[in-house]
JSON list of C-alpha atoms in Angstrom, two decimals:
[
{"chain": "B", "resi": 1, "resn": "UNK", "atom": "CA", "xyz": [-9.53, -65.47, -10.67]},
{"chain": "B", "resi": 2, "resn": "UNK", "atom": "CA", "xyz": [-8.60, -64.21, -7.12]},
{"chain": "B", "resi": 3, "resn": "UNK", "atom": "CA", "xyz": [-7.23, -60.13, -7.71]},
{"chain": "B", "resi": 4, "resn": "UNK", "atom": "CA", "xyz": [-7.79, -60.56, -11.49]},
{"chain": "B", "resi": 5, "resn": "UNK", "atom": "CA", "xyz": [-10.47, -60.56, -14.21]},
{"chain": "B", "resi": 6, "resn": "UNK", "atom": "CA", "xyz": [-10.58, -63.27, -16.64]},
{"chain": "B", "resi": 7, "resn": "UNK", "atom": "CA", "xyz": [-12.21, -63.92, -20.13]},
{"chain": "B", "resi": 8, "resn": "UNK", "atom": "CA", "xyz": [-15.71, -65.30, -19.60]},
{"chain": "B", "resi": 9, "resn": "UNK", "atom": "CA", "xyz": [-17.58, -67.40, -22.52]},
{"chain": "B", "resi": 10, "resn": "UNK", "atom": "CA", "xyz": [-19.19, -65.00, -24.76]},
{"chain": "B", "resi": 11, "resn": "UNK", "atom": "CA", "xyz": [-16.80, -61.93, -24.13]},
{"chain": "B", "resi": 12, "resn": "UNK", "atom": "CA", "xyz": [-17.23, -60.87, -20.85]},
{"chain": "B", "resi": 13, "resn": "UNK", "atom": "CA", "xyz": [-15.40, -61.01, -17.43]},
{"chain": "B", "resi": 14, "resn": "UNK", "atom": "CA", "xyz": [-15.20, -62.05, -13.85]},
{"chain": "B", "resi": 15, "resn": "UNK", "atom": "CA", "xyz": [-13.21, -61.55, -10.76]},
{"chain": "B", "resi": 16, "resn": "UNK", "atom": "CA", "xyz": [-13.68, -62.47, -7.29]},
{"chain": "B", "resi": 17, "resn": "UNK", "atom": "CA", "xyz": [-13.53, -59.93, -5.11]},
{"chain": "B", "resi": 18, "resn": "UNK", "atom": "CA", "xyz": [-13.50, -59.84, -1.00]},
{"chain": "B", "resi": 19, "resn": "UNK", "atom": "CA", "xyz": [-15.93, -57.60, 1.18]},
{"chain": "B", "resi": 20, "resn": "UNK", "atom": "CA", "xyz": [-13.26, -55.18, 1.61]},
{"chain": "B", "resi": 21, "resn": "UNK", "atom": "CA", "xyz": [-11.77, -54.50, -2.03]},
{"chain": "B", "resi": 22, "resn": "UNK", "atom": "CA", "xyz": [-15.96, -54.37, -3.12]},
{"chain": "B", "resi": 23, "resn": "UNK", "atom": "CA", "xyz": [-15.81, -51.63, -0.49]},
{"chain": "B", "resi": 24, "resn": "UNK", "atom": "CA", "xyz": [-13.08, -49.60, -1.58]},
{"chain": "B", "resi": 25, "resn": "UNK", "atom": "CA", "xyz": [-14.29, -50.12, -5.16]},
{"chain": "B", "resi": 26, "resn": "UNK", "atom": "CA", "xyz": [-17.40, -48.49, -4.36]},
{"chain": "B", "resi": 27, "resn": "UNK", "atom": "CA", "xyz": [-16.21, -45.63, -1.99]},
{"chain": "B", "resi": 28, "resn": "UNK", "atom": "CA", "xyz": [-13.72, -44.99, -4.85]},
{"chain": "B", "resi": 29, "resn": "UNK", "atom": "CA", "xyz": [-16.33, -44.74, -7.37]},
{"chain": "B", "resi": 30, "resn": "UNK", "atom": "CA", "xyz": [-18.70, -42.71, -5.13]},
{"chain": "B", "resi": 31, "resn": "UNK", "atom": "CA", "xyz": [-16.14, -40.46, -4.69]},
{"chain": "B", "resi": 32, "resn": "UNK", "atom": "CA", "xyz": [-15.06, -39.91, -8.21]},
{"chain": "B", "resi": 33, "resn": "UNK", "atom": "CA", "xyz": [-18.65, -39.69, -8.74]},
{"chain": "B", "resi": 34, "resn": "UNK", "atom": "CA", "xyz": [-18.73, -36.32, -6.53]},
{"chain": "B", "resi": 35, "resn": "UNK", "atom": "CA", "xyz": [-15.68, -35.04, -7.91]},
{"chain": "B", "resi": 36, "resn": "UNK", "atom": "CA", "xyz": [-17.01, -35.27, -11.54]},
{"chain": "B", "resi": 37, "resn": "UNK", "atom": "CA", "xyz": [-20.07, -33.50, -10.30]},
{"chain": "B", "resi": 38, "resn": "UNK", "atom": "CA", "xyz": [-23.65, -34.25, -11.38]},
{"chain": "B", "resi": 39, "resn": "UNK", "atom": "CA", "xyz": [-25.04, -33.68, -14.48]},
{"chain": "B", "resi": 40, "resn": "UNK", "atom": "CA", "xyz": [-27.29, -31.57, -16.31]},
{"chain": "B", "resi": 41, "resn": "UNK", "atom": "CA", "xyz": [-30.65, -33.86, -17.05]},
{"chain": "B", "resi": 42, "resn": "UNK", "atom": "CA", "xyz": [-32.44, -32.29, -20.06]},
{"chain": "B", "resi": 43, "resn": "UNK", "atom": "CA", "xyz": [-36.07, -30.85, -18.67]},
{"chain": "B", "resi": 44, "resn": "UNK", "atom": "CA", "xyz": [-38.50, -33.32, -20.02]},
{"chain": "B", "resi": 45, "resn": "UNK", "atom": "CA", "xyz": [-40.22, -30.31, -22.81]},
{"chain": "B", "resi": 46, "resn": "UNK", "atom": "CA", "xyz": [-36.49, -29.34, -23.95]},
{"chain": "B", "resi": 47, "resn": "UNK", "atom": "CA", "xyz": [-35.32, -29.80, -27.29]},
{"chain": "B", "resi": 48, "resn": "UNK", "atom": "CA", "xyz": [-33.42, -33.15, -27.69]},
{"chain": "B", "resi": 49, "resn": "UNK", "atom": "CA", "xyz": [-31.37, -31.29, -30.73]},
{"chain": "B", "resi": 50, "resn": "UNK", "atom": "CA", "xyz": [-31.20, -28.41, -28.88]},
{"chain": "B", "resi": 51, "resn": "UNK", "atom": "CA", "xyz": [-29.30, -30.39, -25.65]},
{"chain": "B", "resi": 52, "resn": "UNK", "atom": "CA", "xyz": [-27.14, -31.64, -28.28]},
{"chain": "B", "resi": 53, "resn": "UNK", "atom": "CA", "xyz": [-25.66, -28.53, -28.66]},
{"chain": "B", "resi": 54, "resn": "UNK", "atom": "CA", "xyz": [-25.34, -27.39, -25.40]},
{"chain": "B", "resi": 55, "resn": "UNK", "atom": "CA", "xyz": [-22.50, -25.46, -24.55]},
{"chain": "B", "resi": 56, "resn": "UNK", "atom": "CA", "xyz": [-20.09, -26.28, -21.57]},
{"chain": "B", "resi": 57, "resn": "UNK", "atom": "CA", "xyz": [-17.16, -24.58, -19.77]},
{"chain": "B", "resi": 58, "resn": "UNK", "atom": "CA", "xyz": [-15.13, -22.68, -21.66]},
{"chain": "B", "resi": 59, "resn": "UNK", "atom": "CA", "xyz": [-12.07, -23.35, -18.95]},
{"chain": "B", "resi": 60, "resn": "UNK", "atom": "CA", "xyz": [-10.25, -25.91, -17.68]},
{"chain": "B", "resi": 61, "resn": "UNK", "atom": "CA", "xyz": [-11.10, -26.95, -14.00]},
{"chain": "B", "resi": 62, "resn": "UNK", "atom": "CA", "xyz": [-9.09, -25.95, -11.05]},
{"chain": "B", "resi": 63, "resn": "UNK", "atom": "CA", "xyz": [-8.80, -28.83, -9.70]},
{"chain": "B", "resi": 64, "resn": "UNK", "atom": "CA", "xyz": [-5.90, -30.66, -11.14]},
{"chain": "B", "resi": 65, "resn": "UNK", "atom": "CA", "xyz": [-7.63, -34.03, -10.90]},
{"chain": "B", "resi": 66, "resn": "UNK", "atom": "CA", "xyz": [-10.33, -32.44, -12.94]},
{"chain": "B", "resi": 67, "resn": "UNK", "atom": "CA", "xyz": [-8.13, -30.84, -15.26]},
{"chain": "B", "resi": 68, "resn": "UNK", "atom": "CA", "xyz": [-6.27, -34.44, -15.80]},
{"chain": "B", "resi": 69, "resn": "UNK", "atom": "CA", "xyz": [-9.22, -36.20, -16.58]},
{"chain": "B", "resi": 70, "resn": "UNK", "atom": "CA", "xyz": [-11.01, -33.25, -18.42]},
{"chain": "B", "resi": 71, "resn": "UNK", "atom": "CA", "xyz": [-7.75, -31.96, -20.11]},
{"chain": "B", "resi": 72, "resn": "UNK", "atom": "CA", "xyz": [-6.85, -29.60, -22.81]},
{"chain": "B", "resi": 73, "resn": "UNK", "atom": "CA", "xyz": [-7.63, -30.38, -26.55]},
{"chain": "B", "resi": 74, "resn": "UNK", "atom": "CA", "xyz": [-4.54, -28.13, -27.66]},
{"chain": "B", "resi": 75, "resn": "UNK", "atom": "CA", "xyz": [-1.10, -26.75, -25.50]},
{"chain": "B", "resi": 76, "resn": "UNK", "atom": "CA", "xyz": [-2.69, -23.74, -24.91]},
{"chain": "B", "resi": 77, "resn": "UNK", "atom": "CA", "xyz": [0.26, -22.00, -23.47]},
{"chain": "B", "resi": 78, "resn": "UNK", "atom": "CA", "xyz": [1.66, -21.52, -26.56]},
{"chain": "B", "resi": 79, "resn": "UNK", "atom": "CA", "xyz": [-0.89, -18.82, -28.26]},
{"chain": "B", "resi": 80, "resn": "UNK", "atom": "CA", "xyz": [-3.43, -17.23, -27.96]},
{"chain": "B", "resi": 81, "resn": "UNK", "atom": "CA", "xyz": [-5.44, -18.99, -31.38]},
{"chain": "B", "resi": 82, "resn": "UNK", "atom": "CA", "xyz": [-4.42, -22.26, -29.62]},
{"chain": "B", "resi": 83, "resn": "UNK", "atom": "CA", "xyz": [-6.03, -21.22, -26.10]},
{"chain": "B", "resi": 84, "resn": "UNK", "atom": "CA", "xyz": [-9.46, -19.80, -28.30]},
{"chain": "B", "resi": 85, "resn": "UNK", "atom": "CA", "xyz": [-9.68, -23.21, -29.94]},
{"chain": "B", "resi": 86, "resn": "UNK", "atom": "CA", "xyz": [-9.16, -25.57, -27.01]},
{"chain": "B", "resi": 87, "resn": "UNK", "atom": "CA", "xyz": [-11.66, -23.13, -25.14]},
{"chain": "B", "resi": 88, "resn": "UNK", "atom": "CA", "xyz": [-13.97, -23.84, -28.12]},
{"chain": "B", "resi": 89, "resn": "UNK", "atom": "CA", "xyz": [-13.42, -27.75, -27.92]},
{"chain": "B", "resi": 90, "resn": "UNK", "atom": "CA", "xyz": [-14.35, -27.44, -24.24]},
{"chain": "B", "resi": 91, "resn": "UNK", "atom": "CA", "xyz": [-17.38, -25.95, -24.51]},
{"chain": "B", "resi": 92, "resn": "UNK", "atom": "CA", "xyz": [-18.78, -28.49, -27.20]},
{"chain": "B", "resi": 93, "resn": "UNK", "atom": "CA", "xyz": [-17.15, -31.75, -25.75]},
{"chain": "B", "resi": 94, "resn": "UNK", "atom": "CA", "xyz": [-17.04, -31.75, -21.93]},
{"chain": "B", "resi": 95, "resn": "UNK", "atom": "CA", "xyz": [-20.58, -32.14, -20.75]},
{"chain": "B", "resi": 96, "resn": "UNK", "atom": "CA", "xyz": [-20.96, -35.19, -22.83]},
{"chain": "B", "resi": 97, "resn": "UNK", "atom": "CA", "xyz": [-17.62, -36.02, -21.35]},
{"chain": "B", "resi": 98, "resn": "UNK", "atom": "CA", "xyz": [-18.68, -35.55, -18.26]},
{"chain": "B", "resi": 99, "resn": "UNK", "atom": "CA", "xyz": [-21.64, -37.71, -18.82]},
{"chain": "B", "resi": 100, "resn": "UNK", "atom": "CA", "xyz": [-19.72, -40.30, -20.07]},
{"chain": "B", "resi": 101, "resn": "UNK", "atom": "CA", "xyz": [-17.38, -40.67, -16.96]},
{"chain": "B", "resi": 102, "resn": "UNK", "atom": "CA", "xyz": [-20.18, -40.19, -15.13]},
{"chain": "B", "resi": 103, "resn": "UNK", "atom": "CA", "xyz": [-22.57, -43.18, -16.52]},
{"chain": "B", "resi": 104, "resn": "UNK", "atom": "CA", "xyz": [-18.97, -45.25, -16.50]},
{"chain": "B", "resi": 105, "resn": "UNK", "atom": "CA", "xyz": [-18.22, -44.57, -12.48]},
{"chain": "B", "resi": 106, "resn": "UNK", "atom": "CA", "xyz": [-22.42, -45.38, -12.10]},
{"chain": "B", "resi": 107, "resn": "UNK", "atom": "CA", "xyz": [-21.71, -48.90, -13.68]},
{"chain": "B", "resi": 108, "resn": "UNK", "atom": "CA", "xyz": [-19.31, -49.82, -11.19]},
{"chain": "B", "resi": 109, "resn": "UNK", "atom": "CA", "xyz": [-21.23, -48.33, -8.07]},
{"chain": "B", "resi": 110, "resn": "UNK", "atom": "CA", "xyz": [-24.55, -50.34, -9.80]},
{"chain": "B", "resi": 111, "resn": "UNK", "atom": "CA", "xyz": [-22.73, -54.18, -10.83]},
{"chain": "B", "resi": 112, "resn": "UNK", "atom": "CA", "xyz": [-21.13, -53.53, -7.04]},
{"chain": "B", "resi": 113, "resn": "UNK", "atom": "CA", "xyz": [-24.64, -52.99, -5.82]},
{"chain": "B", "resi": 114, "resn": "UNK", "atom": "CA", "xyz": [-25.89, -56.19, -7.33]},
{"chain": "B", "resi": 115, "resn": "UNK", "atom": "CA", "xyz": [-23.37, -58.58, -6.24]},
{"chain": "B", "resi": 116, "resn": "UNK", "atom": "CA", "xyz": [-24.58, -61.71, -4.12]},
{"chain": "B", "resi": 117, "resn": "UNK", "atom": "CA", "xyz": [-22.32, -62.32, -1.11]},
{"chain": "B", "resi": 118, "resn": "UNK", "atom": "CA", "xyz": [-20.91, -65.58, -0.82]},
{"chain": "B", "resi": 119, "resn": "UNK", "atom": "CA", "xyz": [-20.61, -67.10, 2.43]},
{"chain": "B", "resi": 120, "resn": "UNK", "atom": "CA", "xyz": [-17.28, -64.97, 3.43]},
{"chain": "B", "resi": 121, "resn": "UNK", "atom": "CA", "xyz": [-18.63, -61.32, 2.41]},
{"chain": "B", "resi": 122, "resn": "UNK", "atom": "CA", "xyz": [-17.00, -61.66, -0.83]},
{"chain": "B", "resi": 123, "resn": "UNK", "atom": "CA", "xyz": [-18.53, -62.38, -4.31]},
{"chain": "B", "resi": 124, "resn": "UNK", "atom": "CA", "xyz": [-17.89, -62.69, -8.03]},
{"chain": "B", "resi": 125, "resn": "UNK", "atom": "CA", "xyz": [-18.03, -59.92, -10.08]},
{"chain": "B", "resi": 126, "resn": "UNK", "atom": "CA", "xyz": [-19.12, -61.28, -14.02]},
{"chain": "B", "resi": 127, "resn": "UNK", "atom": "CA", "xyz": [-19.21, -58.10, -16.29]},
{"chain": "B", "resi": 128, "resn": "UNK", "atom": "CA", "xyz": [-20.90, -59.04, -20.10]},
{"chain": "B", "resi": 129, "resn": "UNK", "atom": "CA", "xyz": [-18.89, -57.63, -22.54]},
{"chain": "B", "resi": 130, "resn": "UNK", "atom": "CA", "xyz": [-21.28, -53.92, -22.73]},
{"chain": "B", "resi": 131, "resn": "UNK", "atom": "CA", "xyz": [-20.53, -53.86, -19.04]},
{"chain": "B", "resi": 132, "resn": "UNK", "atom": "CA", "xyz": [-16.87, -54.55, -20.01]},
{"chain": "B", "resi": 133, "resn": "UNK", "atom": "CA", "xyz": [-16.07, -51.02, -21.60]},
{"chain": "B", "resi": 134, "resn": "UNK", "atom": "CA", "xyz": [-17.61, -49.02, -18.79]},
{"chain": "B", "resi": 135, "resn": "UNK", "atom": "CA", "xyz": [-15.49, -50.65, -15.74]},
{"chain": "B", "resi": 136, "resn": "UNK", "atom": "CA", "xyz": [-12.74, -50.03, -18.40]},
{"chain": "B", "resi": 137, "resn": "UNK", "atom": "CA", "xyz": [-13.36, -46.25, -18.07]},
{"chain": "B", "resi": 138, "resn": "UNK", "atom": "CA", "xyz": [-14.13, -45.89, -14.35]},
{"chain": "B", "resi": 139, "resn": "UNK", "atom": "CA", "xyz": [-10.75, -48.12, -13.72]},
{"chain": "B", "resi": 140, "resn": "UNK", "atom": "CA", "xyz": [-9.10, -45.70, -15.58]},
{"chain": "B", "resi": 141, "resn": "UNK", "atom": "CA", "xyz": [-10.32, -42.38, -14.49]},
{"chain": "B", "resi": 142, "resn": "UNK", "atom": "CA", "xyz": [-9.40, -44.02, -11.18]},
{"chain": "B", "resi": 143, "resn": "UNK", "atom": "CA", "xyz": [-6.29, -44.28, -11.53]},
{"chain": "B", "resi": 144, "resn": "UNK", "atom": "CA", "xyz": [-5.65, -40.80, -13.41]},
{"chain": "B", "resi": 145, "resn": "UNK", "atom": "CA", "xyz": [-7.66, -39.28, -10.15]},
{"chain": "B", "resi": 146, "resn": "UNK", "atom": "CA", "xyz": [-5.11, -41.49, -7.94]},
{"chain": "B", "resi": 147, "resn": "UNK", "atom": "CA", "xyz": [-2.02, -40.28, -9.67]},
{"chain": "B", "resi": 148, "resn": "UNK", "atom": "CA", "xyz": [-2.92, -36.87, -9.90]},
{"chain": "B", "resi": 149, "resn": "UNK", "atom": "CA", "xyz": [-3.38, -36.58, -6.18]},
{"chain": "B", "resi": 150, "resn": "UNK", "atom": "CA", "xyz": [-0.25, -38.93, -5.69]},
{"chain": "B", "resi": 151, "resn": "UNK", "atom": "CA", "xyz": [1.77, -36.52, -8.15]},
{"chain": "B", "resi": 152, "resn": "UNK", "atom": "CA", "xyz": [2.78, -39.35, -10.25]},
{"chain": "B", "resi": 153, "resn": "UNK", "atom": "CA", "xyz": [3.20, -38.19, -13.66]},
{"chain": "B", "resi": 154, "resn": "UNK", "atom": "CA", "xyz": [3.68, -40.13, -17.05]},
{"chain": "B", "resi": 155, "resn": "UNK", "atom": "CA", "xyz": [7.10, -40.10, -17.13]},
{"chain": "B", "resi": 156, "resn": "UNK", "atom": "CA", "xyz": [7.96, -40.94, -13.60]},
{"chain": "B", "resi": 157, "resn": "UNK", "atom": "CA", "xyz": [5.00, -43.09, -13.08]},
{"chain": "B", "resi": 158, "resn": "UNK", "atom": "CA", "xyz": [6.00, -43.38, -9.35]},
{"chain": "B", "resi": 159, "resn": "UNK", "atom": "CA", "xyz": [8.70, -45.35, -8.54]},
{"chain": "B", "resi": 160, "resn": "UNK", "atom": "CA", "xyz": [9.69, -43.70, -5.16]},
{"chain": "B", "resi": 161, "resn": "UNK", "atom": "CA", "xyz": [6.10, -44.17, -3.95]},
{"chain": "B", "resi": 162, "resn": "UNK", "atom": "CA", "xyz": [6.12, -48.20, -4.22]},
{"chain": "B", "resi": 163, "resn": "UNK", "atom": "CA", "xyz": [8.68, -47.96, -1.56]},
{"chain": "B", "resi": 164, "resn": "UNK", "atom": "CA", "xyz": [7.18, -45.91, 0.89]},
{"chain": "B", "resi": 165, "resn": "UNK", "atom": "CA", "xyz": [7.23, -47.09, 4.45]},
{"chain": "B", "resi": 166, "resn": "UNK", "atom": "CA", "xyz": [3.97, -48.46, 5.79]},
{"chain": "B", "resi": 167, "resn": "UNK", "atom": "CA", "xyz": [3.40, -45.39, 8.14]},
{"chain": "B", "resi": 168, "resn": "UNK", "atom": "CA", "xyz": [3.55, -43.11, 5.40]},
{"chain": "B", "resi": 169, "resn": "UNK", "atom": "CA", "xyz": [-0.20, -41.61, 4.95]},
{"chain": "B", "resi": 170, "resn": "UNK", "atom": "CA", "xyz": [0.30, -42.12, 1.27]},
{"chain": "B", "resi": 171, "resn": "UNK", "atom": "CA", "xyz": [0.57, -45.97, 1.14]},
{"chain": "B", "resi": 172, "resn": "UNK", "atom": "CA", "xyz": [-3.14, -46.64, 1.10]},
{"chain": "B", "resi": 173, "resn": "UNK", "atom": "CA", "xyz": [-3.58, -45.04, -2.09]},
{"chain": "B", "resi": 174, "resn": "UNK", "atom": "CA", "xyz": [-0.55, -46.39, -3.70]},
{"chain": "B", "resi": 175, "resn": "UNK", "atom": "CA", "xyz": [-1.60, -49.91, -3.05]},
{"chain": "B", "resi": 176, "resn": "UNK", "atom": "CA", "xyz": [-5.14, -48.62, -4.46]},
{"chain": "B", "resi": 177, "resn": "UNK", "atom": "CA", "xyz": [-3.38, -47.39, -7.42]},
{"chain": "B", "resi": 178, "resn": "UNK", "atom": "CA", "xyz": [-1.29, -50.54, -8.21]},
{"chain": "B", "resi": 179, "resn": "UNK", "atom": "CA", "xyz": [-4.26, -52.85, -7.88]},
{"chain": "B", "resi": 180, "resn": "UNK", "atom": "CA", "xyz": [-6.55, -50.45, -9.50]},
{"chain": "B", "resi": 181, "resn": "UNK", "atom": "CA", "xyz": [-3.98, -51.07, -11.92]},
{"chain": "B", "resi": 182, "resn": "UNK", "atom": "CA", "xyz": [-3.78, -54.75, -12.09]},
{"chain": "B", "resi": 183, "resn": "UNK", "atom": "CA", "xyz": [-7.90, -54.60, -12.52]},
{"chain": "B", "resi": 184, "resn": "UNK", "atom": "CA", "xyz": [-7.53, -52.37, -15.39]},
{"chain": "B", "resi": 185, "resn": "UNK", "atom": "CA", "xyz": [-4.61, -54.39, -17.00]},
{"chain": "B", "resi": 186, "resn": "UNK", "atom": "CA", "xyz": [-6.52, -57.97, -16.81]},
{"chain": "B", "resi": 187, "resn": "UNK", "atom": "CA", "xyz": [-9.58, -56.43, -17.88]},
{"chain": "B", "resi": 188, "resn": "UNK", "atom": "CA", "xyz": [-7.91, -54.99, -21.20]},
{"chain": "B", "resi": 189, "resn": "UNK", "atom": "CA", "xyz": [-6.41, -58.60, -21.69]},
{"chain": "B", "resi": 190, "resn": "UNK", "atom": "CA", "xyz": [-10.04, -60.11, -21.45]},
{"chain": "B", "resi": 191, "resn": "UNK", "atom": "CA", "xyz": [-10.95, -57.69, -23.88]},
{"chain": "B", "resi": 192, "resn": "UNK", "atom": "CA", "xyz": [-8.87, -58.14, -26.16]},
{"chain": "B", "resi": 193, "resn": "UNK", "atom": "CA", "xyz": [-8.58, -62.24, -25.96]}
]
């Protein structure tokens, strides 16, 4: 189980985890947490159907993290129709986006939280199969954050950066990326055993 998850009984998953990868686990998803932003809680006398239909941003963040994991509905390049609609998806669709992302990177930050150390600082993490999905989402805006900052793209998916040289400032987050990576892969497999 050491640096993977595997299938629990019942459809969830476990991994053992040392004191230091629960740390960067957590600072990663505290930090993703900021960069998503918070959200906008409903006052308590508001509408429920009206929040429903709340509009959001109309434009794509600056931030090229942001814009990767909040991207474009259409290639709005191309016209002027196509830049109206994908405005127009934005505005209905990214606060509960946001939301989402948000209450996925919270579920890794809480399940951290609740760990009990074992004797060496580490612990097992067991996820039940509703906690399954959300890990599934914060692993993967993870590593879409990671990449984006990393300028690994889709096609190239960063082959020069596995060989960096341990001095480079960049290594840290490559090896974050490739076992981010790993977490994400085993945990689909669980899933899907």
């Amino acid at each position: 189980m050491a640096g993977h998850f595997e299938a629990l009984p019942g459809g969830g998953a476990a991994v053992a985890l040392d004191e230091i990868e629960i740390a960067i686990l957590r600072s990663l998803a505290v930090q993703l947490l900021e960069l998503i932003g918070p959200g906008d809680e409903p006052a308590e006398d508001e509408d429920p159907l009206a929040a429903l239909f709340a509009e959001g941003p109309s434009e794509p963040p600056a931030d090229p993290a942001l814009a990767r994991l909040f991207p474009e509905a259409y290639a709005s390049e191309e016209s002027e129709e196509l830049r109206a609609k994908s405005a127009e998806f934005r505005r209905f669709t990214e606060n509960d986006l946001r939301t989402r992302k948000r209450t996925d990177a919270l579920a890794v930050v809480h399940g951290l939280d609740a760990l009990t150390p074992r004797g060496d600082g580490g612990a097992v993490l067991k996820l039940t199969a509703e906690d399954s999905p959300h890990w599934l989402g914060a692993l993967n805006d993870l590593r879409l954050t990671i990449a984006t900052r990393l300028d690994i793209t889709d096609e190239d998916e960063g082959g020069e950066l596995y060989r960096l040289p341990d001095e480079d400032p960049r290594k840290p987050m490559v090896m974050a990326y490739l076992w981010l990576g790993v977490l994400q892969e085993t945990l689909i497999d669980t899933l899907m055993a």
